[in-house]
Amino acid sequence: MEQAARQRIDKWLFFARIIKSRTLAGKFAAGGNVRINSEKIDQASVLVKPGDVLTITLERRILVLRVLGCGQRRGPAPEAQLLYEDISPKPVAAGEAEPVAAQREPGSGRPTKRDRRKIDQFRNSDDDA
């Protein structure tokens, strides 16, 4: 019974839809991108059980997930979301203020195409005189 409550990390990442394929999940886990209860793993055969906390380093973000159960198959997304609870820290400043594009005074900066045509026309008229 205890063995049924555990699952390989590569299978779990695949069933929970964190990684697209089981092969990639195995390489991902073996690459040292996953921590189980703050311990770095280097094998895809490490077993996870409900209650374990996974720290997953993806390209642009870090996920912290609590394992709630082991999957039987790679089902639809709502079924996969039942396997974990997302306890990732939320960015503090991201929700408070949206970044605003820098404002310039009119006429400063690079000229528009229309402005360049006017400048060229003005320069050419000086050469004719």
mmCIF file with all atom_site columns, C-alpha atoms in Angstrom:
data_model
loop_
_atom_site.group_PDB
_atom_site.id
_atom_site.type_symbol
_atom_site.label_atom_id
_atom_site.label_alt_id
_atom_site.label_comp_id
_atom_site.label_asym_id
_atom_site.label_entity_id
_atom_site.label_seq_id
_atom_site.pdbx_PDB_ins_code
_atom_site.Cartn_x
_atom_site.Cartn_y
_atom_site.Cartn_z
_atom_site.occupancy
_atom_site.B_iso_or_equiv
_atom_site.pdbx_formal_charge
_atom_site.auth_seq_id
_atom_site.auth_comp_id
_atom_site.auth_asym_id
_atom_site.auth_atom_id
_atom_site.pdbx_PDB_model_num
ATOM 1   C CA . MET A 1 1   ? 0.000  0.000  0.000   1.00 0.00 ? 1   MET A CA 1
ATOM 2   C CA . GLU A 1 2   ? 2.861  2.392  0.838   1.00 0.00 ? 2   GLU A CA 1
ATOM 3   C CA . GLN A 1 3   ? 4.426  1.797  -2.583  1.00 0.00 ? 3   GLN A CA 1
ATOM 4   C CA . ALA A 1 4   ? 1.162  2.739  -4.364  1.00 0.00 ? 4   ALA A CA 1
ATOM 5   C CA . ALA A 1 5   ? 1.162  6.138  -2.627  1.00 0.00 ? 5   ALA A CA 1
ATOM 6   C CA . ARG A 1 6   ? 4.512  6.970  -4.248  1.00 0.00 ? 6   ARG A CA 1
ATOM 7   C CA . GLN A 1 7   ? 5.337  7.791  -7.833  1.00 0.00 ? 7   GLN A CA 1
ATOM 8   C CA . ARG A 1 8   ? 8.466  8.503  -9.871  1.00 0.00 ? 8   ARG A CA 1
ATOM 9   C CA . ILE A 1 9   ? 9.145  12.212 -10.280 1.00 0.00 ? 9   ILE A CA 1
ATOM 10  C CA . ASP A 1 10  ? 9.297  12.002 -14.088 1.00 0.00 ? 10  ASP A CA 1
ATOM 11  C CA . LYS A 1 11  ? 5.873  10.337 -14.256 1.00 0.00 ? 11  LYS A CA 1
ATOM 12  C CA . TRP A 1 12  ? 4.408  12.806 -11.784 1.00 0.00 ? 12  TRP A CA 1
ATOM 13  C CA . LEU A 1 13  ? 5.722  15.849 -13.716 1.00 0.00 ? 13  LEU A CA 1
ATOM 14  C CA . PHE A 1 14  ? 4.243  14.389 -16.903 1.00 0.00 ? 14  PHE A CA 1
ATOM 15  C CA . PHE A 1 15  ? 0.860  13.498 -15.354 1.00 0.00 ? 15  PHE A CA 1
ATOM 16  C CA . ALA A 1 16  ? 0.598  16.914 -13.651 1.00 0.00 ? 16  ALA A CA 1
ATOM 17  C CA . ARG A 1 17  ? 1.248  18.607 -17.022 1.00 0.00 ? 17  ARG A CA 1
ATOM 18  C CA . ILE A 1 18  ? 4.297  20.489 -15.798 1.00 0.00 ? 18  ILE A CA 1
ATOM 19  C CA . ILE A 1 19  ? 6.473  19.020 -18.578 1.00 0.00 ? 19  ILE A CA 1
ATOM 20  C CA . LYS A 1 20  ? 5.207  18.084 -22.061 1.00 0.00 ? 20  LYS A CA 1
ATOM 21  C CA . SER A 1 21  ? 6.582  14.534 -22.307 1.00 0.00 ? 21  SER A CA 1
ATOM 22  C CA . ARG A 1 22  ? 7.838  11.882 -19.945 1.00 0.00 ? 22  ARG A CA 1
ATOM 23  C CA . THR A 1 23  ? 11.199 11.755 -21.713 1.00 0.00 ? 23  THR A CA 1
ATOM 24  C CA . LEU A 1 24  ? 11.643 15.493 -21.244 1.00 0.00 ? 24  LEU A CA 1
ATOM 25  C CA . ALA A 1 25  ? 10.493 15.166 -17.633 1.00 0.00 ? 25  ALA A CA 1
ATOM 26  C CA . GLY A 1 26  ? 13.180 12.544 -17.003 1.00 0.00 ? 26  GLY A CA 1
ATOM 27  C CA . LYS A 1 27  ? 15.882 14.733 -18.525 1.00 0.00 ? 27  LYS A CA 1
ATOM 28  C CA . PHE A 1 28  ? 14.543 17.753 -16.621 1.00 0.00 ? 28  PHE A CA 1
ATOM 29  C CA . ALA A 1 29  ? 14.677 15.956 -13.270 1.00 0.00 ? 29  ALA A CA 1
ATOM 30  C CA . ALA A 1 30  ? 18.100 14.457 -13.982 1.00 0.00 ? 30  ALA A CA 1
ATOM 31  C CA . GLY A 1 31  ? 19.364 17.922 -14.941 1.00 0.00 ? 31  GLY A CA 1
ATOM 32  C CA . GLY A 1 32  ? 18.979 19.163 -11.374 1.00 0.00 ? 32  GLY A CA 1
ATOM 33  C CA . ASN A 1 33  ? 16.021 21.470 -12.021 1.00 0.00 ? 33  ASN A CA 1
ATOM 34  C CA . VAL A 1 34  ? 13.818 19.906 -9.342  1.00 0.00 ? 34  VAL A CA 1
ATOM 35  C CA . ARG A 1 35  ? 14.123 19.929 -5.555  1.00 0.00 ? 35  ARG A CA 1
ATOM 36  C CA . ILE A 1 36  ? 12.049 17.680 -3.310  1.00 0.00 ? 36  ILE A CA 1
ATOM 37  C CA . ASN A 1 37  ? 11.636 19.069 0.206   1.00 0.00 ? 37  ASN A CA 1
ATOM 38  C CA . SER A 1 38  ? 14.620 21.423 -0.422  1.00 0.00 ? 38  SER A CA 1
ATOM 39  C CA . GLU A 1 39  ? 16.899 18.553 -1.518  1.00 0.00 ? 39  GLU A CA 1
ATOM 40  C CA . LYS A 1 40  ? 18.269 18.657 -5.053  1.00 0.00 ? 40  LYS A CA 1
ATOM 41  C CA . ILE A 1 41  ? 17.708 15.478 -7.041  1.00 0.00 ? 41  ILE A CA 1
ATOM 42  C CA . ASP A 1 42  ? 19.683 14.162 -9.988  1.00 0.00 ? 42  ASP A CA 1
ATOM 43  C CA . GLN A 1 43  ? 17.671 11.091 -10.999 1.00 0.00 ? 43  GLN A CA 1
ATOM 44  C CA . ALA A 1 44  ? 14.286 10.654 -12.627 1.00 0.00 ? 44  ALA A CA 1
ATOM 45  C CA . SER A 1 45  ? 13.590 7.589  -10.480 1.00 0.00 ? 45  SER A CA 1
ATOM 46  C CA . VAL A 1 46  ? 13.243 9.497  -7.192  1.00 0.00 ? 46  VAL A CA 1
ATOM 47  C CA . LEU A 1 47  ? 9.834  8.831  -5.643  1.00 0.00 ? 47  LEU A CA 1
ATOM 48  C CA . VAL A 1 48  ? 7.420  11.558 -4.548  1.00 0.00 ? 48  VAL A CA 1
ATOM 49  C CA . LYS A 1 49  ? 4.474  11.146 -2.204  1.00 0.00 ? 49  LYS A CA 1
ATOM 50  C CA . PRO A 1 50  ? 1.558  13.345 -1.158  1.00 0.00 ? 50  PRO A CA 1
ATOM 51  C CA . GLY A 1 51  ? 2.774  16.099 1.140   1.00 0.00 ? 51  GLY A CA 1
ATOM 52  C CA . ASP A 1 52  ? 6.147  16.575 -0.568  1.00 0.00 ? 52  ASP A CA 1
ATOM 53  C CA . VAL A 1 53  ? 7.034  20.116 -1.632  1.00 0.00 ? 53  VAL A CA 1
ATOM 54  C CA . LEU A 1 54  ? 8.616  20.440 -5.076  1.00 0.00 ? 54  LEU A CA 1
ATOM 55  C CA . THR A 1 55  ? 10.643 23.459 -6.168  1.00 0.00 ? 55  THR A CA 1
ATOM 56  C CA . ILE A 1 56  ? 10.802 23.449 -9.964  1.00 0.00 ? 56  ILE A CA 1
ATOM 57  C CA . THR A 1 57  ? 13.057 25.828 -11.886 1.00 0.00 ? 57  THR A CA 1
ATOM 58  C CA . LEU A 1 58  ? 11.578 26.621 -15.292 1.00 0.00 ? 58  LEU A CA 1
ATOM 59  C CA . GLU A 1 59  ? 13.006 29.025 -17.881 1.00 0.00 ? 59  GLU A CA 1
ATOM 60  C CA . ARG A 1 60  ? 11.530 32.272 -16.597 1.00 0.00 ? 60  ARG A CA 1
ATOM 61  C CA . ARG A 1 61  ? 9.951  31.351 -13.281 1.00 0.00 ? 61  ARG A CA 1
ATOM 62  C CA . ILE A 1 62  ? 10.168 29.145 -10.246 1.00 0.00 ? 62  ILE A CA 1
ATOM 63  C CA . LEU A 1 63  ? 7.237  26.937 -9.236  1.00 0.00 ? 63  LEU A CA 1
ATOM 64  C CA . VAL A 1 64  ? 6.712  25.717 -5.692  1.00 0.00 ? 64  VAL A CA 1
ATOM 65  C CA . LEU A 1 65  ? 4.154  22.906 -5.632  1.00 0.00 ? 65  LEU A CA 1
ATOM 66  C CA . ARG A 1 66  ? 2.791  20.711 -2.845  1.00 0.00 ? 66  ARG A CA 1
ATOM 67  C CA . VAL A 1 67  ? 2.013  17.186 -4.064  1.00 0.00 ? 67  VAL A CA 1
ATOM 68  C CA . LEU A 1 68  ? -1.592 16.270 -3.247  1.00 0.00 ? 68  LEU A CA 1
ATOM 69  C CA . GLY A 1 69  ? -1.762 12.939 -5.009  1.00 0.00 ? 69  GLY A CA 1
ATOM 70  C CA . CYS A 1 70  ? -0.283 10.556 -7.549  1.00 0.00 ? 70  CYS A CA 1
ATOM 71  C CA . GLY A 1 71  ? -1.704 10.384 -11.054 1.00 0.00 ? 71  GLY A CA 1
ATOM 72  C CA . GLN A 1 72  ? -2.891 7.323  -12.913 1.00 0.00 ? 72  GLN A CA 1
ATOM 73  C CA . ARG A 1 73  ? -2.781 8.886  -16.379 1.00 0.00 ? 73  ARG A CA 1
ATOM 74  C CA . ARG A 1 74  ? -2.102 12.141 -18.211 1.00 0.00 ? 74  ARG A CA 1
ATOM 75  C CA . GLY A 1 75  ? -5.623 13.464 -18.279 1.00 0.00 ? 75  GLY A CA 1
ATOM 76  C CA . PRO A 1 76  ? -7.099 16.864 -19.063 1.00 0.00 ? 76  PRO A CA 1
ATOM 77  C CA . ALA A 1 77  ? -5.766 19.994 -17.342 1.00 0.00 ? 77  ALA A CA 1
ATOM 78  C CA . PRO A 1 78  ? -8.500 20.182 -14.657 1.00 0.00 ? 78  PRO A CA 1
ATOM 79  C CA . GLU A 1 79  ? -7.701 16.592 -13.656 1.00 0.00 ? 79  GLU A CA 1
ATOM 80  C CA . ALA A 1 80  ? -3.953 17.333 -13.600 1.00 0.00 ? 80  ALA A CA 1
ATOM 81  C CA . GLN A 1 81  ? -4.457 20.374 -11.351 1.00 0.00 ? 81  GLN A CA 1
ATOM 82  C CA . LEU A 1 82  ? -5.928 18.093 -8.672  1.00 0.00 ? 82  LEU A CA 1
ATOM 83  C CA . LEU A 1 83  ? -2.478 16.497 -8.240  1.00 0.00 ? 83  LEU A CA 1
ATOM 84  C CA . TYR A 1 84  ? -0.860 19.604 -6.752  1.00 0.00 ? 84  TYR A CA 1
ATOM 85  C CA . GLU A 1 85  ? -1.362 22.868 -4.889  1.00 0.00 ? 85  GLU A CA 1
ATOM 86  C CA . ASP A 1 86  ? 0.549  25.877 -6.197  1.00 0.00 ? 86  ASP A CA 1
ATOM 87  C CA . ILE A 1 87  ? 2.266  27.607 -3.275  1.00 0.00 ? 87  ILE A CA 1
ATOM 88  C CA . SER A 1 88  ? 4.634  29.723 -5.375  1.00 0.00 ? 88  SER A CA 1
ATOM 89  C CA . PRO A 1 89  ? 5.418  33.146 -3.947  1.00 0.00 ? 89  PRO A CA 1
ATOM 90  C CA . LYS A 1 90  ? 3.625  35.887 -5.825  1.00 0.00 ? 90  LYS A CA 1
ATOM 91  C CA . PRO A 1 91  ? 5.665  38.831 -7.147  1.00 0.00 ? 91  PRO A CA 1
ATOM 92  C CA . VAL A 1 92  ? 5.204  41.778 -4.764  1.00 0.00 ? 92  VAL A CA 1
ATOM 93  C CA . ALA A 1 93  ? 5.487  44.738 -7.118  1.00 0.00 ? 93  ALA A CA 1
ATOM 94  C CA . ALA A 1 94  ? 3.911  43.156 -10.204 1.00 0.00 ? 94  ALA A CA 1
ATOM 95  C CA . GLY A 1 95  ? 0.285  43.666 -9.197  1.00 0.00 ? 95  GLY A CA 1
ATOM 96  C CA . GLU A 1 96  ? 0.671  47.084 -7.614  1.00 0.00 ? 96  GLU A CA 1
ATOM 97  C CA . ALA A 1 97  ? 1.747  49.257 -10.541 1.00 0.00 ? 97  ALA A CA 1
ATOM 98  C CA . GLU A 1 98  ? 1.888  48.634 -14.254 1.00 0.00 ? 98  GLU A CA 1
ATOM 99  C CA . PRO A 1 99  ? 5.061  49.844 -15.948 1.00 0.00 ? 99  PRO A CA 1
ATOM 100 C CA . VAL A 1 100 ? 4.453  52.999 -17.979 1.00 0.00 ? 100 VAL A CA 1
ATOM 101 C CA . ALA A 1 101 ? 6.245  53.747 -21.231 1.00 0.00 ? 101 ALA A CA 1
ATOM 102 C CA . ALA A 1 102 ? 8.650  56.667 -21.041 1.00 0.00 ? 102 ALA A CA 1
ATOM 103 C CA . GLN A 1 103 ? 7.175  59.931 -22.306 1.00 0.00 ? 103 GLN A CA 1
ATOM 104 C CA . ARG A 1 104 ? 9.157  62.375 -24.448 1.00 0.00 ? 104 ARG A CA 1
ATOM 105 C CA . GLU A 1 105 ? 8.478  65.962 -25.248 1.00 0.00 ? 105 GLU A CA 1
ATOM 106 C CA . PRO A 1 106 ? 7.158  66.559 -28.783 1.00 0.00 ? 106 PRO A CA 1
ATOM 107 C CA . GLY A 1 107 ? 9.965  67.189 -31.238 1.00 0.00 ? 107 GLY A CA 1
ATOM 108 C CA . SER A 1 108 ? 12.610 65.357 -29.237 1.00 0.00 ? 108 SER A CA 1
ATOM 109 C CA . GLY A 1 109 ? 14.101 62.059 -30.283 1.00 0.00 ? 109 GLY A CA 1
ATOM 110 C CA . ARG A 1 110 ? 14.258 60.486 -33.707 1.00 0.00 ? 110 ARG A CA 1
ATOM 111 C CA . PRO A 1 111 ? 12.425 62.285 -36.543 1.00 0.00 ? 111 PRO A CA 1
ATOM 112 C CA . THR A 1 112 ? 9.500  60.592 -38.246 1.00 0.00 ? 112 THR A CA 1
ATOM 113 C CA . LYS A 1 113 ? 9.509  59.695 -41.918 1.00 0.00 ? 113 LYS A CA 1
ATOM 114 C CA . ARG A 1 114 ? 7.481  62.805 -42.667 1.00 0.00 ? 114 ARG A CA 1
ATOM 115 C CA . ASP A 1 115 ? 9.959  64.969 -40.735 1.00 0.00 ? 115 ASP A CA 1
ATOM 116 C CA . ARG A 1 116 ? 12.907 63.432 -42.611 1.00 0.00 ? 116 ARG A CA 1
ATOM 117 C CA . ARG A 1 117 ? 11.267 64.228 -45.956 1.00 0.00 ? 117 ARG A CA 1
ATOM 118 C CA . LYS A 1 118 ? 10.794 67.842 -44.892 1.00 0.00 ? 118 LYS A CA 1
ATOM 119 C CA . ILE A 1 119 ? 14.432 68.040 -43.758 1.00 0.00 ? 119 ILE A CA 1
ATOM 120 C CA . ASP A 1 120 ? 15.665 66.557 -47.060 1.00 0.00 ? 120 ASP A CA 1
ATOM 121 C CA . GLN A 1 121 ? 13.447 68.940 -49.016 1.00 0.00 ? 121 GLN A CA 1
ATOM 122 C CA . PHE A 1 122 ? 14.777 71.893 -47.003 1.00 0.00 ? 122 PHE A CA 1
ATOM 123 C CA . ARG A 1 123 ? 18.418 70.855 -47.519 1.00 0.00 ? 123 ARG A CA 1
ATOM 124 C CA . ASN A 1 124 ? 17.930 70.326 -51.257 1.00 0.00 ? 124 ASN A CA 1
ATOM 125 C CA . SER A 1 125 ? 16.261 73.733 -51.642 1.00 0.00 ? 125 SER A CA 1
ATOM 126 C CA . ASP A 1 126 ? 19.358 75.393 -50.104 1.00 0.00 ? 126 ASP A CA 1
ATOM 127 C CA . ASP A 1 127 ? 21.620 73.676 -52.673 1.00 0.00 ? 127 ASP A CA 1
ATOM 128 C CA . ASP A 1 128 ? 19.510 74.996 -55.582 1.00 0.00 ? 128 ASP A CA 1
ATOM 129 C CA . ALA A 1 129 ? 19.770 78.641 -54.499 1.00 0.00 ? 129 ALA A CA 1
#
